[in-house]
Short mmCIF file of C-alpha atoms and ligand atoms in Angstrom, two decimals:
data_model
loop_
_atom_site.label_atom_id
_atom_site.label_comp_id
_atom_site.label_asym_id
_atom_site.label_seq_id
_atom_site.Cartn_x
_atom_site.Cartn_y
_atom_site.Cartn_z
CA UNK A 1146 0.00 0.00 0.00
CA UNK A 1147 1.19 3.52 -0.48
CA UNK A 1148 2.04 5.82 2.25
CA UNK A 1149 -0.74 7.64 0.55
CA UNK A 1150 -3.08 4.94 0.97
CA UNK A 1151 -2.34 4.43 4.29
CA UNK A 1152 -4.52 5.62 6.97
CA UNK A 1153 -3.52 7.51 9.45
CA UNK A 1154 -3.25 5.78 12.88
CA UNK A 1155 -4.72 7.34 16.04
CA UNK A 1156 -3.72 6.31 19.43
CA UNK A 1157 -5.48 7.17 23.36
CA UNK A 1158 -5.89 5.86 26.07
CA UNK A 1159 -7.82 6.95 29.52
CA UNK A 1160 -7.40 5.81 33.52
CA UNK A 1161 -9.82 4.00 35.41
CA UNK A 1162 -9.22 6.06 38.09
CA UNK A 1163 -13.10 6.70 38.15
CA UNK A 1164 -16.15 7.18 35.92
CA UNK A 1165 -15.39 9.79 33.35
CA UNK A 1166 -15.89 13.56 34.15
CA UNK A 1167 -17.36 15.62 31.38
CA UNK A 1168 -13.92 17.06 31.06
CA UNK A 1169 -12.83 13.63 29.45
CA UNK A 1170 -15.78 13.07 27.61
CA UNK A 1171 -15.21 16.93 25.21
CA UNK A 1172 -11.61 17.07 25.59
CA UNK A 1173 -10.79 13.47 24.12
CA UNK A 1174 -13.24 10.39 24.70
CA UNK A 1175 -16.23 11.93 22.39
CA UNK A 1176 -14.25 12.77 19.96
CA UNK A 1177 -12.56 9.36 19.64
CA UNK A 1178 -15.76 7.74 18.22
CA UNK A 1179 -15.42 10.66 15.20
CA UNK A 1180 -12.64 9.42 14.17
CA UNK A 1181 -12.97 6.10 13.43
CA UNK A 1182 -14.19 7.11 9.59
CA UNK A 1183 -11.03 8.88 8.51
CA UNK A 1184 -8.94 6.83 10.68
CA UNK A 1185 -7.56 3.69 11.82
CA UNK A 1186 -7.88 3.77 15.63
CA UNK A 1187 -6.90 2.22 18.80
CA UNK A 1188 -8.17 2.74 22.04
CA UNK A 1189 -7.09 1.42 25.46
CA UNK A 1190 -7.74 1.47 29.27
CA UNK A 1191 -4.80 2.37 31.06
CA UNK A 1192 -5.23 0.47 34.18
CA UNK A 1193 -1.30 0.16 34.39
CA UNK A 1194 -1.13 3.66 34.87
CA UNK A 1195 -3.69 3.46 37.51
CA UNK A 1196 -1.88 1.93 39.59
CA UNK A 1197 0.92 4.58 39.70
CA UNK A 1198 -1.20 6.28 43.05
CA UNK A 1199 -2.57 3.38 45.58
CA UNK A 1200 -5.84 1.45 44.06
CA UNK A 1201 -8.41 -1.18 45.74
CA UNK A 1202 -7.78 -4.18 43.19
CA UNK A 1203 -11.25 -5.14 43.71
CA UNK A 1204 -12.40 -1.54 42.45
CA UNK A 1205 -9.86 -1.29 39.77
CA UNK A 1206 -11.20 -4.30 38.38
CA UNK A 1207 -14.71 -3.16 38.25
CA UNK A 1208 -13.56 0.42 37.22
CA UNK A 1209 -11.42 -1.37 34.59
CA UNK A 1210 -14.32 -2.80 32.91
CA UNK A 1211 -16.69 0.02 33.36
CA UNK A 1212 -14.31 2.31 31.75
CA UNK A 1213 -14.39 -0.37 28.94
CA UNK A 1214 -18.06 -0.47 28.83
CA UNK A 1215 -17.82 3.50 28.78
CA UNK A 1216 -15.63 3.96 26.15
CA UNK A 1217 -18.72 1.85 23.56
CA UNK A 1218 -20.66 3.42 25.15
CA UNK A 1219 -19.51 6.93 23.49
CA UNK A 1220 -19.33 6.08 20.33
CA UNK A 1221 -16.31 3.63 19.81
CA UNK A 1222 -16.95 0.76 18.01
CA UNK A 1223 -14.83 -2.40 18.39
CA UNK A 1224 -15.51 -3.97 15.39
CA UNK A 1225 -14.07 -0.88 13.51
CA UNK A 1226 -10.71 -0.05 15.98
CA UNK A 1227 -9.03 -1.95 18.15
CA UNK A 1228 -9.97 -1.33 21.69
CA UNK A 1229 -7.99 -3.41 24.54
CA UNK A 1230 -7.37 -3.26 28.19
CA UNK A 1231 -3.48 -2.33 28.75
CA UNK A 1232 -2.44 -4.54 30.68
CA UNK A 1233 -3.54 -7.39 28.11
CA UNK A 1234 -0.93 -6.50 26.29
CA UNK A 1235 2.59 -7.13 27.38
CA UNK A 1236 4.01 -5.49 24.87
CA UNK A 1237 3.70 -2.46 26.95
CA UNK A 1238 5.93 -2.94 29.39
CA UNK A 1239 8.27 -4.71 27.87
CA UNK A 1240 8.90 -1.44 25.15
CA UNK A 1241 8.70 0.62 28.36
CA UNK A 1242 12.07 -0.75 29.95
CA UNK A 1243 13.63 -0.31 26.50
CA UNK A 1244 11.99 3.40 26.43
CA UNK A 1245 13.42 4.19 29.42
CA UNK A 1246 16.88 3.39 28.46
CA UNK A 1247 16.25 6.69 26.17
CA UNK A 1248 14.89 8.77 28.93
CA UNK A 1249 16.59 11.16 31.16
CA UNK A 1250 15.92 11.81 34.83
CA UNK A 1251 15.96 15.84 34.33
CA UNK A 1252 13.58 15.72 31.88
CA UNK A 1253 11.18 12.94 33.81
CA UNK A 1254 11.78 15.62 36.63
CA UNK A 1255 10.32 18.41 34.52
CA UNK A 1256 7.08 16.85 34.05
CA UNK A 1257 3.72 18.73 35.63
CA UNK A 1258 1.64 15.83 36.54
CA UNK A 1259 4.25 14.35 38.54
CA UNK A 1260 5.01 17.55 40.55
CA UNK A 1261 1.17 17.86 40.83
CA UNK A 1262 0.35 14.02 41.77
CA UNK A 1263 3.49 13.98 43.83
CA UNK A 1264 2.57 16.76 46.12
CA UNK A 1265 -1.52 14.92 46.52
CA UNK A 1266 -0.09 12.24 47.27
CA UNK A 1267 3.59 12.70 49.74
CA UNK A 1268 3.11 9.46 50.85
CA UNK A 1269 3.61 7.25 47.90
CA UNK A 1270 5.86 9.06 45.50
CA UNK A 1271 6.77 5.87 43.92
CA UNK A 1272 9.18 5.46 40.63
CA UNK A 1273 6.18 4.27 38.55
CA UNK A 1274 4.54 7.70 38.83
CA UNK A 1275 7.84 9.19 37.98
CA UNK A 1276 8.22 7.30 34.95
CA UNK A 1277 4.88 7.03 33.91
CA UNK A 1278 5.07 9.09 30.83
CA UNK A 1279 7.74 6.48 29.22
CA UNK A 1280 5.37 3.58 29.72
CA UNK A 1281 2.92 6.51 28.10
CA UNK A 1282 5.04 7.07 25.00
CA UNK A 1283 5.08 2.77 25.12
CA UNK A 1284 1.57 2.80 24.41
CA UNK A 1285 1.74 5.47 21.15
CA UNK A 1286 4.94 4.08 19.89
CA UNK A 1287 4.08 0.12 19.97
CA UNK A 1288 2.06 1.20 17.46
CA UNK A 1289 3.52 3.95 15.32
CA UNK A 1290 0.78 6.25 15.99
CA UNK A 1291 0.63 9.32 13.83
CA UNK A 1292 -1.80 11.26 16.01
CA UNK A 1293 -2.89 11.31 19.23
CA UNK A 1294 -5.99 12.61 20.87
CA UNK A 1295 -5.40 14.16 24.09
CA UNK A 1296 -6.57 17.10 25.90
CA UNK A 1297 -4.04 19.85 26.91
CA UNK A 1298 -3.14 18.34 30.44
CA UNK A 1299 -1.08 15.50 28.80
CA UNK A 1300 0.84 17.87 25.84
CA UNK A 1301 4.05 18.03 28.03
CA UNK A 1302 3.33 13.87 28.02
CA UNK A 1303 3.81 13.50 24.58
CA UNK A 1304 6.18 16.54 23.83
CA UNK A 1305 8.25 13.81 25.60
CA UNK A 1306 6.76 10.96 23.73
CA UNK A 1307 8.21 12.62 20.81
CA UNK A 1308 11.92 13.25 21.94
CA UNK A 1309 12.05 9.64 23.05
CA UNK A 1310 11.65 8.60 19.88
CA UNK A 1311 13.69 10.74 18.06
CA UNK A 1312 16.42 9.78 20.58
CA UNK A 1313 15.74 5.88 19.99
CA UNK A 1314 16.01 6.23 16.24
CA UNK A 1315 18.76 8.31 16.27
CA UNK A 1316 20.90 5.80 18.48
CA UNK A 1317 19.69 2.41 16.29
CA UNK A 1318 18.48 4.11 13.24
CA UNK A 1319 14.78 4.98 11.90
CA UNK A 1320 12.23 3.27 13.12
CA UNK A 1321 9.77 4.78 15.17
CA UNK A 1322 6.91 7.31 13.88
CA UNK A 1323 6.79 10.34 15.85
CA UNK A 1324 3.67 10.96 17.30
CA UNK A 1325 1.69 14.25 16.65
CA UNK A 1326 -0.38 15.67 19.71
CA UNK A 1327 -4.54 16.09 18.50
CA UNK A 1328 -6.33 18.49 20.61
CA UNK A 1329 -9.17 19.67 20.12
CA UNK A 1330 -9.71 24.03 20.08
CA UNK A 1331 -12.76 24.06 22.32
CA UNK A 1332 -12.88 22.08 25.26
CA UNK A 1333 -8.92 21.42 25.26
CA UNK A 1334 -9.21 22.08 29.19
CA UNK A 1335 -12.67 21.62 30.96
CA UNK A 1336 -12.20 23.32 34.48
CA UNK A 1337 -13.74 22.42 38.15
CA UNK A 1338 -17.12 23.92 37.90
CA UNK A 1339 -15.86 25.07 41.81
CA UNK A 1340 -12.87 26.50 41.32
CA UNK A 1341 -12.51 27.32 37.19
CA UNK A 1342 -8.28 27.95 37.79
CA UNK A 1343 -8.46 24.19 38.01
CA UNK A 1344 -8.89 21.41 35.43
CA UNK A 1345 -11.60 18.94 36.20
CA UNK A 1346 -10.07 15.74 37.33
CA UNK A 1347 -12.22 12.26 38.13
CA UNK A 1348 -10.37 12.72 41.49
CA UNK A 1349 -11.40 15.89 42.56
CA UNK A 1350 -12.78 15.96 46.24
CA UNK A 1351 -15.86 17.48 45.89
CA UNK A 1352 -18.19 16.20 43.55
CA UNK A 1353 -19.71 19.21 42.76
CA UNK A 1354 -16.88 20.24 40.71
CA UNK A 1355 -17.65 17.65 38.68
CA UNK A 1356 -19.86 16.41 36.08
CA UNK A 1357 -19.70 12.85 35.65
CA UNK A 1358 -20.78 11.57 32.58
CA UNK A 1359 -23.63 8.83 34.22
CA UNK A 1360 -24.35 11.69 36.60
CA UNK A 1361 -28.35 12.02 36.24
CA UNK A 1362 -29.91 15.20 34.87
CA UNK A 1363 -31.40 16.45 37.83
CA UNK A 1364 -27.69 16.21 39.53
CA UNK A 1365 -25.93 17.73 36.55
CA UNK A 1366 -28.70 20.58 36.30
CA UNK A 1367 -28.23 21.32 40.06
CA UNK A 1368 -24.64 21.19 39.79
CA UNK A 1369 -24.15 23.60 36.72
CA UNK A 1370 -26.42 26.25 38.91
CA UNK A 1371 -24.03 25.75 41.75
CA UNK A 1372 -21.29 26.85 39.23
CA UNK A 1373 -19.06 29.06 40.23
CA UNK A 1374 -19.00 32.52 38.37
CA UNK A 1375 -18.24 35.84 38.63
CA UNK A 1376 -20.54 39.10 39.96
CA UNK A 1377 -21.49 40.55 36.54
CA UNK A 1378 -24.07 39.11 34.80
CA UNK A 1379 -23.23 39.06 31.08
CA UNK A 1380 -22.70 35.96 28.73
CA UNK A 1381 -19.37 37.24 27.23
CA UNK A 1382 -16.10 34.93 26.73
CA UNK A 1383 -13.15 36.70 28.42
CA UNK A 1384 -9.82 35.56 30.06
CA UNK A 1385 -11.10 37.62 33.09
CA UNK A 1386 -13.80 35.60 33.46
CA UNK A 1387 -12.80 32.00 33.44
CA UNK A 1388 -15.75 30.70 34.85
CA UNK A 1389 -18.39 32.09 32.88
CA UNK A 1390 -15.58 30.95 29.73
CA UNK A 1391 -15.53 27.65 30.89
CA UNK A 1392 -19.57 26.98 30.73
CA UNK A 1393 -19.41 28.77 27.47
CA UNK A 1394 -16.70 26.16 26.00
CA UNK A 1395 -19.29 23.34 27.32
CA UNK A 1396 -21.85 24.42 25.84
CA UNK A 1397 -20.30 25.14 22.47
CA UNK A 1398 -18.65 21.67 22.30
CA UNK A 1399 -22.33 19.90 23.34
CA UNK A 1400 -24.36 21.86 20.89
CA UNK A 1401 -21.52 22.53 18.33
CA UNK A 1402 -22.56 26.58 18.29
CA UNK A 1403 -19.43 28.74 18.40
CA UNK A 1404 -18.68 31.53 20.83
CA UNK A 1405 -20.44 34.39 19.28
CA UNK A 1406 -23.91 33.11 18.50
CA UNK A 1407 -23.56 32.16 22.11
CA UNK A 1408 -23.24 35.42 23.05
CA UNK A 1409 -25.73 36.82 20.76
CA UNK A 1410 -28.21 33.37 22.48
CA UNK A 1411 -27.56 35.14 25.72
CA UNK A 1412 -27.48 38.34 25.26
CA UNK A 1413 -29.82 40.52 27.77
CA UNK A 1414 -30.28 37.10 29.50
CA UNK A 1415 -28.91 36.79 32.82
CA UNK A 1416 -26.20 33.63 34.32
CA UNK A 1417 -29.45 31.63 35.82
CA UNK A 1418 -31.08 31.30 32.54
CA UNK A 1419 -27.52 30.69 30.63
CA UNK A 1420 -26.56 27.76 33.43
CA UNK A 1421 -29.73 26.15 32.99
CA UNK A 1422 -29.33 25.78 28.72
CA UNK A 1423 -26.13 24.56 30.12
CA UNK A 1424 -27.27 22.10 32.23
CA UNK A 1425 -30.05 20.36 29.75
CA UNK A 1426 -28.03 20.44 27.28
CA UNK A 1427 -25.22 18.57 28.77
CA UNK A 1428 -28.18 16.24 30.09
CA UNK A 1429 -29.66 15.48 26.68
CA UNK A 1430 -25.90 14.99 25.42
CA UNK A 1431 -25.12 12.75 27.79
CA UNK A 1432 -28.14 10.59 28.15
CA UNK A 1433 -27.66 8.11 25.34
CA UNK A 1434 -24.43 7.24 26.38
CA UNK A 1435 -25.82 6.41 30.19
CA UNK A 1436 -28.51 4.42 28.23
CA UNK A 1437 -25.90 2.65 26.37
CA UNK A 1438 -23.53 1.81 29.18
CA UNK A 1439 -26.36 0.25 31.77
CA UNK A 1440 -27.00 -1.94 28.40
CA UNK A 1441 -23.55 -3.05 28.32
CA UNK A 1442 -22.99 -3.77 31.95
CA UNK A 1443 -26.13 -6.22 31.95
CA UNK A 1444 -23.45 -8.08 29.10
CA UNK A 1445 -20.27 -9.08 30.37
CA UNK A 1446 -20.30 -11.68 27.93
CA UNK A 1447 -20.27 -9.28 24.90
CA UNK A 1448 -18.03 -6.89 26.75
CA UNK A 1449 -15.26 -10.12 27.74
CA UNK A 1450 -15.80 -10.72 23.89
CA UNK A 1451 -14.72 -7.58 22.92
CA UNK A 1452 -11.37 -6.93 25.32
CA UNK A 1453 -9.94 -10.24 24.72
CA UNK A 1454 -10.34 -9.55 20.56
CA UNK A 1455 -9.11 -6.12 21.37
CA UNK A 1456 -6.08 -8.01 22.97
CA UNK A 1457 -5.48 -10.16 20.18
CA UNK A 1458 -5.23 -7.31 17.85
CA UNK A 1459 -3.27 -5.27 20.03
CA UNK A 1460 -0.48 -7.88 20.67
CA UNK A 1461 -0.40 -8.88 16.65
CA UNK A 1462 0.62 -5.25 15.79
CA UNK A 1463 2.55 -4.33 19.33
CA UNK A 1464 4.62 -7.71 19.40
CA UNK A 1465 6.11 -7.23 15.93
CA UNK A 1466 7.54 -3.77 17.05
CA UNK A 1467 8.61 -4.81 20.51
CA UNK A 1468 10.42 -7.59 18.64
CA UNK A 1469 11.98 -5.69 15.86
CA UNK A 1470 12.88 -2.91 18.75
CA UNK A 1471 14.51 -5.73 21.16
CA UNK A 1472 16.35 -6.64 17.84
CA UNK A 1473 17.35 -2.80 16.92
CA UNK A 1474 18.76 -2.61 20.77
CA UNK A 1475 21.38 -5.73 20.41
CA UNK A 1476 19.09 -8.59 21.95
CA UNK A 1477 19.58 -11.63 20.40
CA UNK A 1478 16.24 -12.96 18.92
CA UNK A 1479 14.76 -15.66 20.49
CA UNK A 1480 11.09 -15.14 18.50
P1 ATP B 1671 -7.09 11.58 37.17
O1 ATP B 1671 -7.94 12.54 37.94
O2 ATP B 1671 -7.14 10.18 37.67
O3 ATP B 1671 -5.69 12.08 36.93
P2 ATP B 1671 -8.13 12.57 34.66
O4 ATP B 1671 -9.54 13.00 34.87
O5 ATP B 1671 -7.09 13.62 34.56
O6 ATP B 1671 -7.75 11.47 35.73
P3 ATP B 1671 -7.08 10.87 32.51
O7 ATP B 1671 -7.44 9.43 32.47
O8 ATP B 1671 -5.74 11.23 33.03
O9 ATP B 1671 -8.18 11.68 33.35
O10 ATP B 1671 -7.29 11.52 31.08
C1 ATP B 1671 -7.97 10.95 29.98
C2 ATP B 1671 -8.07 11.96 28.86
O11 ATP B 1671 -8.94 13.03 29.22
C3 ATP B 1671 -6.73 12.63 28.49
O12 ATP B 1671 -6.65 12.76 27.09
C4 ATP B 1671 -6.81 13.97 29.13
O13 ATP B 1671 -6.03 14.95 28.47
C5 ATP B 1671 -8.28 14.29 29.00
N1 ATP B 1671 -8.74 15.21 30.06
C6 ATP B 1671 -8.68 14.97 31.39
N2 ATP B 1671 -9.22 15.99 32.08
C7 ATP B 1671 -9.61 16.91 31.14
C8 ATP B 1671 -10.24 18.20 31.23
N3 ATP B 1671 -10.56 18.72 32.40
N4 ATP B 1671 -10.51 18.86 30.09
C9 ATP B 1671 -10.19 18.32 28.88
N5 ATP B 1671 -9.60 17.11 28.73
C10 ATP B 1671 -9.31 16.41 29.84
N1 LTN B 1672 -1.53 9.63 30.48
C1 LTN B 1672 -2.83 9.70 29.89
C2 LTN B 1672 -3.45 8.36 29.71
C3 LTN B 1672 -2.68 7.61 28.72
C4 LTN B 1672 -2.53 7.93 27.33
C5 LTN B 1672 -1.70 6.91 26.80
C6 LTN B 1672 -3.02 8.94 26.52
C7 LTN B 1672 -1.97 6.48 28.95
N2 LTN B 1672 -1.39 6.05 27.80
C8 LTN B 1672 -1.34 6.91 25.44
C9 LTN B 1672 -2.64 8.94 25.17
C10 LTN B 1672 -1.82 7.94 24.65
C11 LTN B 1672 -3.73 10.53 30.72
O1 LTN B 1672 -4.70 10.90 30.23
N3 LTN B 1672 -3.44 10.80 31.93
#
């Protein structure tokens, strides 16, 4: 086939660290489902980097599979991209070790999230969260991704993705793609509907910063009114006024209106009437894919189907690049 043949190939992957907060769903797992026309995709559940801050194995098996379950349920088909729990494959880990061979400690030391998680959790600042973002750029590179769908948080992630690779080909010689970051213009960074300097994170404290995305209508209604804002009343979308800015971006990325016909929506309208549109509109979004996940979770059979085929696929494309990368390193081949 000709390289102008050849799809594209999209990588992501998401933690289940919890059910997903409307911040994941517009900033990358909605959009995933999109692409699966133009592209050729894989999707994964990165319950290996779960387990970088302290997990109940009994919950990260159920939030495992739920996350699984969630990630059909908006919009990703497994019969049209390969969609695999990470752990299933292997591969993973066994690319990491060779990743981190062409990884330096200062620049593992620059990275945000590990300042951030570091300091939440001072208790268990273990070496897998400080090299989490090589067994990252394992996951995009086992498969010579050429895009990656991400939201802004994890840019620094695979700005680093990127020089590992360049510094692993130009050691043994061409042979990983390097992965280009996809993120989206609206909705790159959803904040905490409490405190809108913040990104909204499945871990946040109080769950009224959060929507999550099987959150019922009644709670996300009450918890968009509870949104933090500031004292003027006017729809406009300013950098002084990040949480009014915020509820704008949601509602443009639900109902696919841009910024100024949402102004012109609102304008001479007050913030009540504004958080309510907000609120049902995220509700109506949203309700299909809670219908589709309770359908899925009354079929584990269908959904055990689907990982261990996801698995299958994944190892048949990740093994033949761990392999030719143990070879590229000096191992002597033993497959
Ligand atoms: P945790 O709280 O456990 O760190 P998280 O909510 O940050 O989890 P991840 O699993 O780390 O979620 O991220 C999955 C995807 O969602 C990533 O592509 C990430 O960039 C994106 N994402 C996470 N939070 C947001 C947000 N608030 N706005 C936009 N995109 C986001
Ligand atoms: N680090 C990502 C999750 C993740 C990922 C990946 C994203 C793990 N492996 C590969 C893209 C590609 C995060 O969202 N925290």
């Amino acid at each position: 086939m000709s390289e102008q043949e050849r799809k594209k190939i999209i990588l992501s992957s998401i933690q289940p660290t919890g059910t997903f907060t409307l911040g994941n769903y517009i900033g990358a797992v909605s959009r995933w489902g999109k692409l699966q026309d133009e592209f050729d995709c894989i999707y994964s559940v990165a319950d290996m980097h779960a387990i970088t801050v302290r997990q109940d194995p009994a919950q990260l098996r159920k939030r495992t599979i739920e996350s699984y379950a969630l990630l059909i349920a908006c919009g990703i088909d497994p019969k049209r991209s390969i969609v695999f729990i990470q752990s299933h494959a292997g591969t993973h880990a066994e690319l990491n070790w060779i990743l981190a061979c062409s990884t330096q400690f200062g620049e593992l030391s620059r990275m945000t999230q590990f300042k951030d998680k570091s300091a939440k959790h001072p208790d268990d600042i273990n070496a897998g969260l400080f090299t989490y973002p090589v067994l990252m750029a394992a996951d995009i590179l086992a498969y010579n991704a050429d895009l990656v769908p991400i939201g802004e948080d994890q840019r620094q992630h695979l700005e680093l993705a990127r020089n590992i690779a360049q510094r692993f080909n130009g050691k043994y010689g061409d042979f990983f793609t390097i992965p280009e970051a996809y993120i989206p213009e609206v909705g790159a960074k959803i904040t905490s509907l409490q405190d809108p300097t913040k990104k909204m994170s499945k871990s946040d404290e109080n769950p009224n910063a959060c929507i999550f995305i099987l959150d019922e209508p009644d709670v996300i209604i009450r918890k968009f009114k509870r949104a933090v804002t500031d004292s003027d009343s006017i729809v406009r979308y300013s950098e002084d006024k990040p949480g009014i800015s915020n509820l704008m971006s949601i509602y443009s990325a639900v109902t696919g209106k841009n910024i100024p016909d949402i102004e012109r929506e609102f304008d001479g309208k007050g913030y009540g009437d504004f958080k309510l549109a907000v609120g049902e509109a995220v509700a109506d979004n949203l309700k299909p894919v809670r219908e589709e996940f309770a359908r899925l979770m009354a079929d584990k059979a269908y959904l055990k189907e689907c990982y261990m085929n996801g698995a299958k696929a994944a190892l048949s494309i990740s093994g033949k690049v761990a392999a030719k990368a143990y070879h590229k390193v000096g191992f002597v081949d033993a497959r």
